[in-house]
Amino acid sequence: MSEPITQADLTLLAFAREIKRKAYAPYSDFRVGAAIYADGEIFQGVNVENAAYGSCICAERAAVVAAVTAGYHDFDAIAVVGDSEAPTVPCGACRQFLAEFNPEMRVIMGGRSDAVEVTTLDALLPEAFVRGYLDQDDGDDSE
Ligand code: THU
């Protein structure tokens, strides 16, 4: 699942790594930072946990929410850095959340080591359920 690493990838990764310290992770103690690139702008996010565990939000989704709130939807790449030794991969829910915007988005991953992995969302979530499937509904509820 590897793509060649570019300077732009490393820059985005640095934004994800920098924001990770702001994570609110009192339950897992697993901090994650994310940075998403949209039309020349970078938006950051962190994981925010909750005593009701199911209400936690991952860093990747927090970054998307920040970007969309600022009026940006055209995402080219996302970087994620977690507390794992190996590069942290986006969870399944985040893969689906990201696919809404660009199934071919570049995904740059880092962890506590210097290792960096770069891939595409399409490689992480093949055959994503996207808007096109809803558009195929003919509105006939009879079947
Ligand atoms: N987490 C993320 O923020 N992103 C991921 O891709 C994996 C998991 C968070 C969720 C939770 O706060 C903590 O990491 C442990 O699962």
mmCIF file of C-alpha atoms and ligand atoms in Angstrom:
data_model
loop_
_atom_site.group_PDB
_atom_site.id
_atom_site.type_symbol
_atom_site.label_atom_id
_atom_site.label_comp_id
_atom_site.label_asym_id
_atom_site.label_seq_id
_atom_site.Cartn_x
_atom_site.Cartn_y
_atom_site.Cartn_z
ATOM 1 C CA MET A 1 0.000 0.000 0.000
ATOM 2 C CA SER A 2 2.808 2.413 -0.771
ATOM 3 C CA GLU A 3 3.156 5.557 -2.854
ATOM 4 C CA PRO A 4 6.392 7.554 -3.194
ATOM 5 C CA ILE A 5 6.696 10.205 -0.448
ATOM 6 C CA THR A 6 6.817 13.860 -1.546
ATOM 7 C CA GLN A 7 7.924 17.023 0.247
ATOM 8 C CA ALA A 8 4.269 18.124 0.393
ATOM 9 C CA ASP A 9 3.431 14.848 2.177
ATOM 10 C CA LEU A 10 6.073 15.537 4.808
ATOM 11 C CA THR A 11 4.834 19.099 5.301
ATOM 12 C CA LEU A 12 1.268 17.907 5.882
ATOM 13 C CA LEU A 13 2.552 15.199 8.205
ATOM 14 C CA ALA A 14 4.376 17.838 10.257
ATOM 15 C CA PHE A 15 1.070 19.686 10.775
ATOM 16 C CA ALA A 16 -0.564 16.459 11.968
ATOM 17 C CA ARG A 17 2.339 15.682 14.302
ATOM 18 C CA GLU A 18 2.355 19.214 15.708
ATOM 19 C CA ILE A 19 -1.350 19.224 16.630
ATOM 20 C CA LYS A 20 -1.356 15.744 18.206
ATOM 21 C CA ARG A 21 -0.367 17.203 21.589
ATOM 22 C CA LYS A 22 -3.787 18.921 21.716
ATOM 23 C CA ALA A 23 -5.625 15.588 21.600
ATOM 24 C CA TYR A 24 -8.155 15.009 24.374
ATOM 25 C CA ALA A 25 -7.611 11.315 25.091
ATOM 26 C CA PRO A 26 -7.978 10.730 28.858
ATOM 27 C CA TYR A 27 -9.456 7.221 28.357
ATOM 28 C CA SER A 28 -7.231 5.585 25.751
ATOM 29 C CA ASP A 29 -4.197 7.843 26.266
ATOM 30 C CA PHE A 30 -3.726 7.321 22.524
ATOM 31 C CA ARG A 31 -3.228 10.728 20.981
ATOM 32 C CA VAL A 32 -3.878 11.343 17.299
ATOM 33 C CA GLY A 33 -3.396 14.443 15.159
ATOM 34 C CA ALA A 34 -4.593 14.942 11.603
ATOM 35 C CA ALA A 35 -4.111 17.594 8.936
ATOM 36 C CA ILE A 36 -6.145 17.846 5.749
ATOM 37 C CA TYR A 37 -5.160 19.776 2.626
ATOM 38 C CA ALA A 38 -7.908 21.654 0.792
ATOM 39 C CA ASP A 39 -7.433 24.291 -1.933
ATOM 40 C CA GLY A 40 -4.082 25.421 -0.565
ATOM 41 C CA GLU A 41 -5.279 25.532 3.038
ATOM 42 C CA ILE A 42 -4.492 23.128 5.862
ATOM 43 C CA PHE A 43 -6.983 22.233 8.596
ATOM 44 C CA GLN A 44 -5.995 20.304 11.697
ATOM 45 C CA GLY A 45 -7.928 17.997 14.006
ATOM 46 C CA VAL A 46 -7.346 15.826 17.052
ATOM 47 C CA ASN A 47 -9.200 12.937 18.635
ATOM 48 C CA VAL A 48 -11.671 14.062 21.279
ATOM 49 C CA GLU A 49 -12.815 11.347 23.678
ATOM 50 C CA ASN A 50 -15.855 11.179 25.918
ATOM 51 C CA ALA A 51 -16.966 9.310 29.045
ATOM 52 C CA ALA A 52 -19.660 7.829 26.800
ATOM 53 C CA TYR A 53 -17.053 6.017 24.706
ATOM 54 C CA GLY A 54 -19.195 5.801 21.587
ATOM 55 C CA SER A 55 -19.276 9.589 21.433
ATOM 56 C CA CYS A 56 -15.533 9.896 20.731
ATOM 57 C CA ILE A 57 -14.465 11.556 17.489
ATOM 58 C CA CYS A 58 -11.272 10.623 15.661
ATOM 59 C CA ALA A 59 -8.691 13.187 14.604
ATOM 60 C CA GLU A 60 -9.347 12.633 10.899
ATOM 61 C CA ARG A 61 -13.051 13.362 11.218
ATOM 62 C CA ALA A 62 -12.323 16.371 13.450
ATOM 63 C CA ALA A 63 -10.035 17.765 10.710
ATOM 64 C CA VAL A 64 -12.737 17.269 8.081
ATOM 65 C CA VAL A 65 -15.307 18.987 10.299
ATOM 66 C CA ALA A 66 -12.955 21.967 10.751
ATOM 67 C CA ALA A 67 -12.414 22.239 6.987
ATOM 68 C CA VAL A 68 -16.095 21.912 6.085
ATOM 69 C CA THR A 69 -17.011 24.478 8.745
ATOM 70 C CA ALA A 70 -14.585 26.889 7.062
ATOM 71 C CA GLY A 71 -16.263 26.225 3.695
ATOM 72 C CA TYR A 72 -13.802 23.756 2.160
ATOM 73 C CA HIS A 73 -14.744 20.387 0.635
ATOM 74 C CA ASP A 74 -12.107 19.629 -1.998
ATOM 75 C CA PHE A 75 -9.639 17.491 -0.152
ATOM 76 C CA ASP A 76 -6.464 16.300 -1.869
ATOM 77 C CA ALA A 77 -4.658 14.694 1.034
ATOM 78 C CA ILE A 78 -4.872 13.916 4.733
ATOM 79 C CA ALA A 79 -2.046 13.178 7.147
ATOM 80 C CA VAL A 80 -2.514 11.292 10.400
ATOM 81 C CA VAL A 81 -0.063 10.753 13.242
ATOM 82 C CA GLY A 82 -0.878 8.559 16.215
ATOM 83 C CA ASP A 83 0.891 7.217 19.276
ATOM 84 C CA SER A 84 1.570 3.789 17.750
ATOM 85 C CA GLU A 85 5.143 2.838 16.972
ATOM 86 C CA ALA A 86 4.237 2.028 13.366
ATOM 87 C CA PRO A 87 2.337 4.589 11.270
ATOM 88 C CA THR A 88 -1.296 4.867 12.434
ATOM 89 C CA VAL A 89 -3.898 3.935 9.831
ATOM 90 C CA PRO A 90 -7.311 5.633 9.714
ATOM 91 C CA CYS A 91 -10.094 3.534 11.274
ATOM 92 C CA GLY A 92 -12.895 2.136 9.128
ATOM 93 C CA ALA A 93 -15.400 4.836 10.085
ATOM 94 C CA CYS A 94 -12.910 7.562 9.105
ATOM 95 C CA ARG A 95 -12.201 5.875 5.777
ATOM 96 C CA GLN A 96 -15.904 5.997 4.956
ATOM 97 C CA PHE A 97 -16.204 9.582 6.209
ATOM 98 C CA LEU A 98 -13.289 10.675 3.998
ATOM 99 C CA ALA A 99 -14.575 8.766 0.947
ATOM 100 C CA GLU A 100 -17.601 11.067 0.893
ATOM 101 C CA PHE A 101 -15.319 13.859 -0.281
ATOM 102 C CA ASN A 102 -12.649 12.163 -2.396
ATOM 103 C CA PRO A 103 -12.225 8.388 -2.652
ATOM 104 C CA GLU A 104 -8.831 8.942 -4.271
ATOM 105 C CA MET A 105 -7.470 11.207 -1.532
ATOM 106 C CA ARG A 106 -3.825 10.763 -0.610
ATOM 107 C CA VAL A 107 -3.311 9.387 2.911
ATOM 108 C CA ILE A 108 -0.024 10.050 4.713
ATOM 109 C CA MET A 109 0.561 8.166 7.952
ATOM 110 C CA GLY A 110 3.081 8.488 10.754
ATOM 111 C CA GLY A 111 3.585 7.188 14.273
ATOM 112 C CA ARG A 112 6.150 7.468 17.046
ATOM 113 C CA SER A 113 8.972 6.189 14.859
ATOM 114 C CA ASP A 114 10.344 7.972 11.798
ATOM 115 C CA ALA A 115 8.525 5.556 9.501
ATOM 116 C CA VAL A 116 6.119 7.178 7.037
ATOM 117 C CA GLU A 117 3.579 5.389 4.841
ATOM 118 C CA VAL A 118 1.739 6.984 1.953
ATOM 119 C CA THR A 119 -1.213 5.453 0.164
ATOM 120 C CA THR A 120 -4.596 6.414 -1.267
ATOM 121 C CA LEU A 121 -8.020 6.141 0.317
ATOM 122 C CA ASP A 122 -9.059 3.914 -2.560
ATOM 123 C CA ALA A 123 -6.409 1.395 -1.520
ATOM 124 C CA LEU A 124 -7.578 1.537 2.123
ATOM 125 C CA LEU A 125 -11.309 1.365 1.292
ATOM 126 C CA PRO A 126 -11.962 -0.217 -2.106
ATOM 127 C CA GLU A 127 -15.527 -0.035 -3.436
ATOM 128 C CA ALA A 128 -16.625 2.649 -0.968
ATOM 129 C CA PHE A 129 -20.341 3.411 -0.701
ATOM 130 C CA VAL A 130 -20.616 6.887 -2.194
ATOM 131 C CA ARG A 131 -23.330 9.267 -3.341
ATOM 132 C CA GLY A 132 -23.601 7.644 -6.790
ATOM 133 C CA TYR A 133 -25.380 4.675 -5.257
ATOM 134 C CA LEU A 134 -28.091 6.904 -3.793
ATOM 135 C CA ASP A 135 -28.518 8.557 -7.197
ATOM 136 C CA GLN A 136 -29.439 5.128 -8.633
ATOM 137 C CA ASP A 137 -32.555 4.952 -6.434
ATOM 138 C CA ASP A 138 -35.553 5.430 -8.766
ATOM 139 C CA GLY A 139 -37.802 6.505 -5.889
ATOM 140 C CA ASP A 140 -40.110 3.485 -6.360
ATOM 141 C CA ASP A 141 -40.727 1.938 -2.927
ATOM 142 C CA SER A 142 -42.937 -0.899 -4.212
ATOM 143 C CA GLU A 143 -40.263 -3.597 -4.592
HETATM 144 N N1 THU B 1 -8.275 7.324 16.717
HETATM 145 C C1 THU B 1 -8.164 8.347 15.848
HETATM 146 O O1 THU B 1 -8.300 9.519 16.219
HETATM 147 N N2 THU B 1 -7.906 8.072 14.564
HETATM 148 C C2 THU B 1 -7.654 6.817 14.087
HETATM 149 O O2 THU B 1 -7.482 6.651 12.896
HETATM 150 C C3 THU B 1 -7.611 5.682 14.994
HETATM 151 C C4 THU B 1 -8.170 5.937 16.350
HETATM 152 C C5 THU B 1 -8.537 7.635 18.130
HETATM 153 C C6 THU B 1 -9.904 7.268 18.609
HETATM 154 C C7 THU B 1 -9.667 7.120 20.089
HETATM 155 O O3 THU B 1 -9.762 8.397 20.685
HETATM 156 C C8 THU B 1 -8.231 6.650 20.188
HETATM 157 O O4 THU B 1 -7.638 6.935 18.938
HETATM 158 C C9 THU B 1 -8.085 5.181 20.507
HETATM 159 O O5 THU B 1 -8.833 4.409 19.623
#
